[in-house]
XYZ file of N, CA and C in Angstrom:
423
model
N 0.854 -1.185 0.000
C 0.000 0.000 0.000
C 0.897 1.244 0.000
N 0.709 2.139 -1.222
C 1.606 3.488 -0.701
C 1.327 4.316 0.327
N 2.519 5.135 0.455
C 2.643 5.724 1.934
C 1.591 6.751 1.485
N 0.797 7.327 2.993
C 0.256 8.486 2.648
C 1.038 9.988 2.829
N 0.079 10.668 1.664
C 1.082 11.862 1.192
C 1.244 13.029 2.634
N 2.232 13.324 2.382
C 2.546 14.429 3.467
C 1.935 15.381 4.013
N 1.851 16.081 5.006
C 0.651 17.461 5.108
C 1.297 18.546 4.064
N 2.350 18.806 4.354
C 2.242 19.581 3.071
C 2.089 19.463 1.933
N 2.033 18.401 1.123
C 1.287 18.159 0.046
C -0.524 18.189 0.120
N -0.592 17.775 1.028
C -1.967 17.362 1.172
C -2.763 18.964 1.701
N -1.936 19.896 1.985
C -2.174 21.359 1.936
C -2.088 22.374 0.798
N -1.492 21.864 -0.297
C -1.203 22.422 -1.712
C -2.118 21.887 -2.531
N -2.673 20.517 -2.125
C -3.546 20.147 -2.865
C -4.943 20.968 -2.400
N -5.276 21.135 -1.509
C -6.418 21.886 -0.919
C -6.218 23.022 -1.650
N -5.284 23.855 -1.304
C -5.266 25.517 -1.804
C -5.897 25.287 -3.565
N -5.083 24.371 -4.241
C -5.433 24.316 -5.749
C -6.986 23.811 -5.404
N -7.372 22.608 -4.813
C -8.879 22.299 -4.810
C -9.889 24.308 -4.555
N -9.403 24.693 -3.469
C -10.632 25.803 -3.413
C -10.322 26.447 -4.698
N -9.180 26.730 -5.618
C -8.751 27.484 -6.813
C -10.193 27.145 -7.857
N -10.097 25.610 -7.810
C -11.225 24.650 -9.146
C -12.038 25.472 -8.441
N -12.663 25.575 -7.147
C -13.819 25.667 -6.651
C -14.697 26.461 -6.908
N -13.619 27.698 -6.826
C -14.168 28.942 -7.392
C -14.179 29.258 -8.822
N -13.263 28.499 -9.526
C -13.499 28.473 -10.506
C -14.546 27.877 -11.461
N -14.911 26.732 -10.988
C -16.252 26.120 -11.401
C -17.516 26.356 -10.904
N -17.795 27.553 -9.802
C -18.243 28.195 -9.045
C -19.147 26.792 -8.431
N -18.768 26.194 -7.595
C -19.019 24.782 -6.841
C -19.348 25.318 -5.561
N -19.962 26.332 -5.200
C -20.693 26.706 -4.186
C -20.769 25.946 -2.747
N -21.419 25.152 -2.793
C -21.377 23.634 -2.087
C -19.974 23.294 -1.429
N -19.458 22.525 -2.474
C -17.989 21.993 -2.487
C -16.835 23.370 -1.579
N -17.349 24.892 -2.114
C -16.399 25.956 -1.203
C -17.279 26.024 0.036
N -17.835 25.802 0.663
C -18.346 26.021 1.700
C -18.126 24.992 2.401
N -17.720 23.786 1.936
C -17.497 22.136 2.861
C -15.856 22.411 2.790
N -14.929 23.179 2.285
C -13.594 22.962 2.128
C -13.471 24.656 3.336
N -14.032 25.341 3.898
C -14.226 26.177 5.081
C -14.691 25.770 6.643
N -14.006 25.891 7.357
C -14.035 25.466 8.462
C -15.072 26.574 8.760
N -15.977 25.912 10.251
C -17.052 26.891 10.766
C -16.964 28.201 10.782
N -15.422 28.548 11.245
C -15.198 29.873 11.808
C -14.697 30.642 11.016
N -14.337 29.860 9.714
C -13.573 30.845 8.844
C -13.911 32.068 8.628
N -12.378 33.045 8.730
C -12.469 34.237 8.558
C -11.993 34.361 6.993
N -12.182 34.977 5.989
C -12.013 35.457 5.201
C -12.647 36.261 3.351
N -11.651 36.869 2.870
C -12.643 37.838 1.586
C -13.863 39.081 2.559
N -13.053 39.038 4.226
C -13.669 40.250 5.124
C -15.088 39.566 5.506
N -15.557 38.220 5.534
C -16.465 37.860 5.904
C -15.977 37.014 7.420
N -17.060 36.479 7.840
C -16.894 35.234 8.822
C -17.593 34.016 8.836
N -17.472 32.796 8.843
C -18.152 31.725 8.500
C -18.599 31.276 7.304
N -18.681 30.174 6.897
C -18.997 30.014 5.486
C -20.035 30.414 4.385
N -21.455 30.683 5.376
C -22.588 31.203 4.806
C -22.263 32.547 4.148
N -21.514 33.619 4.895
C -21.386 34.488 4.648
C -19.952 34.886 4.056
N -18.919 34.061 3.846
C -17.881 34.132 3.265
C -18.004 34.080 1.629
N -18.841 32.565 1.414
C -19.892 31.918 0.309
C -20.698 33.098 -0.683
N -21.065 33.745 0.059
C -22.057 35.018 -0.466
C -21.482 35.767 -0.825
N -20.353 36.090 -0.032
C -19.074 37.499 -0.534
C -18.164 37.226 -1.595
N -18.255 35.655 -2.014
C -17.038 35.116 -3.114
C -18.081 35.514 -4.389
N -19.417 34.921 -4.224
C -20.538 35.040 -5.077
C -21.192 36.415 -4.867
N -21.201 37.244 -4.783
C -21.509 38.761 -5.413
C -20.480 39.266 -6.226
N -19.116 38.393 -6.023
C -17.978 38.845 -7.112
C -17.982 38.002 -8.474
N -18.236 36.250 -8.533
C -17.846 35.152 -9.541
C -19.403 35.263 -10.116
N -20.427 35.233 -9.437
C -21.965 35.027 -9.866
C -22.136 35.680 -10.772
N -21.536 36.981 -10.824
C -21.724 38.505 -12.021
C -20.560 38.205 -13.129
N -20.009 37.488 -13.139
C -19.044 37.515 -14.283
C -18.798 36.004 -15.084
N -18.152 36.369 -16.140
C -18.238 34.538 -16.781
C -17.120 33.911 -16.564
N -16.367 33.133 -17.131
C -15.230 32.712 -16.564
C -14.068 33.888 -16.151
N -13.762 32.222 -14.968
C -12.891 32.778 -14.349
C -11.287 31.485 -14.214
N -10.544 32.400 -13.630
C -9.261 31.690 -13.586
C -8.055 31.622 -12.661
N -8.256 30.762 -11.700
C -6.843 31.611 -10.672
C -5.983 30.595 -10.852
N -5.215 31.095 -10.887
C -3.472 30.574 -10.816
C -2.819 30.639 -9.339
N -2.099 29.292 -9.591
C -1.517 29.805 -8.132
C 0.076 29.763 -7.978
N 0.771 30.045 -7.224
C 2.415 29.665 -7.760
C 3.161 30.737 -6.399
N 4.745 29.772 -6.384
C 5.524 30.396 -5.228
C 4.893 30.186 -3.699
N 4.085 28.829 -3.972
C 3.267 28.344 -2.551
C 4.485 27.839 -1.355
N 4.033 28.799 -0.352
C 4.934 28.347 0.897
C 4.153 28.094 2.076
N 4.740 26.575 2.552
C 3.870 25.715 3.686
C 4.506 25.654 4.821
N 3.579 26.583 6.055
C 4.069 26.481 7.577
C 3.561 25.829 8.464
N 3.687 24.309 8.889
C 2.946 23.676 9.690
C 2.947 23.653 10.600
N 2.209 23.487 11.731
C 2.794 23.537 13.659
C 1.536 22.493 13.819
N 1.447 21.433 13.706
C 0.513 20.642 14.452
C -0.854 20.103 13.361
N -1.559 20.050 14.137
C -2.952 20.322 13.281
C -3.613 21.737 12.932
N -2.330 22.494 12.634
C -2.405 24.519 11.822
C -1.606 24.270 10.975
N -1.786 25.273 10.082
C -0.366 25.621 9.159
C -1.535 27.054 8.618
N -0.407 27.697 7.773
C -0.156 28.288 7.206
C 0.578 28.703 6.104
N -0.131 29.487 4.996
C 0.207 29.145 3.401
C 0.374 30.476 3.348
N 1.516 30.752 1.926
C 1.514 32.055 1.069
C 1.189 32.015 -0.034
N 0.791 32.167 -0.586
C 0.720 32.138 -2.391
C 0.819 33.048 -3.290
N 1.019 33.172 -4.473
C 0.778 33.983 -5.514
C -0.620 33.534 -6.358
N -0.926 34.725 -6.488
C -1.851 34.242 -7.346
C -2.378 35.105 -8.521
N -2.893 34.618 -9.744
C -3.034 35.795 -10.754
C -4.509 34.850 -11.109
N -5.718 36.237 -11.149
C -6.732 35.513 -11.594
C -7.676 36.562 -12.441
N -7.809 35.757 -13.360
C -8.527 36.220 -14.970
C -9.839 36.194 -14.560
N -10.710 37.142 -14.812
C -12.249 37.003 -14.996
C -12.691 37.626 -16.318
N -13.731 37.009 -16.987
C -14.615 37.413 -18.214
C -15.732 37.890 -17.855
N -15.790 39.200 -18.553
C -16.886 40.261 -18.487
C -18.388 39.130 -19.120
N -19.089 39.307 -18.463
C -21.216 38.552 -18.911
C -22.014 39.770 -19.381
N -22.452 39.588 -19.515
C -23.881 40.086 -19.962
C -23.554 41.513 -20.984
N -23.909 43.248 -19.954
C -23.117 44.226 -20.764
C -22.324 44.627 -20.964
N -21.351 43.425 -19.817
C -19.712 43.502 -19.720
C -19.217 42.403 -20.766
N -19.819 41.585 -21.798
C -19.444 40.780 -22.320
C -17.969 41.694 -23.266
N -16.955 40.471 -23.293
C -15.821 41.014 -24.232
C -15.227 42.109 -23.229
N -15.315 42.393 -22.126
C -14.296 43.306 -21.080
C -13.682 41.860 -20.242
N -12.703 42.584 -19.726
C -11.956 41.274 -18.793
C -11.026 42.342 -17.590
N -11.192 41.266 -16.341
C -10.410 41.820 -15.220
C -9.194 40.848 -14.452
N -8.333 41.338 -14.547
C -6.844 40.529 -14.034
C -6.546 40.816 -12.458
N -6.389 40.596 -11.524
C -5.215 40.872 -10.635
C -4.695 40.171 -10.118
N -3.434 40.352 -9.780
C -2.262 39.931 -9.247
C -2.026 40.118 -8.151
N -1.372 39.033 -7.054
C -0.900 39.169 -5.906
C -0.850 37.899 -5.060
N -0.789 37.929 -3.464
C -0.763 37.107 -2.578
C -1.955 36.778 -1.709
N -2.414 35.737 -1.445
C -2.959 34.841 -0.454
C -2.313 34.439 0.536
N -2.909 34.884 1.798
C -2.224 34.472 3.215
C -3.158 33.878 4.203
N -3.135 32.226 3.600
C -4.378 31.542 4.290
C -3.529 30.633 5.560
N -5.149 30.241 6.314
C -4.437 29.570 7.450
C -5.524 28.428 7.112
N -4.974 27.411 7.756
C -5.423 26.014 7.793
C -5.675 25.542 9.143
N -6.492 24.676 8.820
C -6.860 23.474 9.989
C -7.239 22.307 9.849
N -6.788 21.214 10.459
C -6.620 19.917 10.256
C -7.822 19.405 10.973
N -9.311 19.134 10.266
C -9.981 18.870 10.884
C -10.808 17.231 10.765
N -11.350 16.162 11.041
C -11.749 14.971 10.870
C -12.153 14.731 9.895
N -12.302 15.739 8.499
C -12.787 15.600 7.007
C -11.136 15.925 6.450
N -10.380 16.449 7.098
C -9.057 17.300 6.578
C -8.677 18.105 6.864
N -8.058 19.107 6.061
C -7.113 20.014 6.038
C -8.876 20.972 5.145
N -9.011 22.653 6.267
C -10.036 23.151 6.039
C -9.479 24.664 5.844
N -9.980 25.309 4.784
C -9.250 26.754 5.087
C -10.129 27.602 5.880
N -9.319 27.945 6.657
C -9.668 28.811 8.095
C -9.503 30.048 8.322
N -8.751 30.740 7.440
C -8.620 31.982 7.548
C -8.332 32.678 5.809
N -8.502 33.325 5.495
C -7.794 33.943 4.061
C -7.575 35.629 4.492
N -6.411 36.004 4.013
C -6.294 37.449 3.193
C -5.419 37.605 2.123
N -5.952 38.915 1.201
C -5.425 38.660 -0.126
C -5.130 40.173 0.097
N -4.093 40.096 -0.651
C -3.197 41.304 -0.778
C -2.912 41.109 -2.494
N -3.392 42.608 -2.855
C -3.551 42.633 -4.169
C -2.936 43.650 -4.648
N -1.754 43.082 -5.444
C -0.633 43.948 -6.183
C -0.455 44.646 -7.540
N -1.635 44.046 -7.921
C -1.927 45.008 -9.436
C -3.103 44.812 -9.762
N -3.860 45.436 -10.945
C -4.536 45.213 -11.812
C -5.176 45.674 -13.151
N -5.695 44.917 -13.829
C -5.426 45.079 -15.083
C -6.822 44.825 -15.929
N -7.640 45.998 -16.570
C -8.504 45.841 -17.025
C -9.251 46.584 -16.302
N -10.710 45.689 -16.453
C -12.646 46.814 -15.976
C -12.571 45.697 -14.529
N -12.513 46.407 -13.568
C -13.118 45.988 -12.417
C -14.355 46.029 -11.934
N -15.218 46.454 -13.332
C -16.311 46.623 -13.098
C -17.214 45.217 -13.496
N -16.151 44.362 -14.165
C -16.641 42.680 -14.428
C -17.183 41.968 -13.337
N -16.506 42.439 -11.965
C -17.455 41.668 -10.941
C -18.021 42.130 -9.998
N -18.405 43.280 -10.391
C -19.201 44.062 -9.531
C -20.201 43.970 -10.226
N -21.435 43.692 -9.375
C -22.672 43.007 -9.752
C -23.539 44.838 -10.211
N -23.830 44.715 -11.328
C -24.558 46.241 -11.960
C -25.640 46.808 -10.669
N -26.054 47.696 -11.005
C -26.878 48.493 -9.630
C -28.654 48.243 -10.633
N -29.035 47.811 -10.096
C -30.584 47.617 -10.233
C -31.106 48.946 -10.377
């Protein structure tokens, strides 16, 4: 039987899993990969973390994050991640054919909980951008 994979692998694989998540906008699936308390995207808990990812991905068409320069800090059943990340969104509806880029870092925390490794905390620090930021900002009624 092979050995099982390391926590830090098994923490890089998570960060890329929530990446698909949001990218396939799997609603569900990002809210089961958030621990109860999660803080992050300035929300708290998943209901309301969930809602704050989706007033940004819900309004726009594809999307794309990249991730790269991932660094893994473990202490137990915690760790803590850095990342880079660059993520593409496509303008919908009267934004069709506009597009929004930015660039920067993710500074998530983890927790090792009886389903896994859960992200528990996020902040994103955002170092550029490029294009209509008006792609995921949901239009004013």
């Amino acid at each position: 039987m092979p050995e099982p994979a390391p926590d830090r692998v098994r923490i890089t694989d998570r960060l890329h899993v929530v990446a698909v998540l949001l990218d396939t906008k799997d609603w569900p699936g990002f809210a089961a990969a958030l621990t109860e308390d999660v803080v992050a995207y300035g929300r708290t808990g998943p209901a309301d973390v969930v809602a704050r990812v989706r007033s940004h991905l819900d309004v726009c068409g594809a999307t794309q994050h990249l991730l790269g320069n991932i660094r893994v800090d473990i202490d137990g059943d915690a760790a803590r991640t850095r990342s880079y990340f660059r993520a593409f969104h496509v303008g919908l509806g009267d934004r069709a054919g506009a597009t929004y880029e930015c660039l920067g870092e993710y500074r998530d925390e983890w927790r090792r909980e009886p389903s896994g490794w859960l992200l528990a905390g996020r902040v994103i620090n955002v170092r550029a951008e490029i294009g209509d930021r008006g792609v995921i900002i949901a239009p004013l009624s």
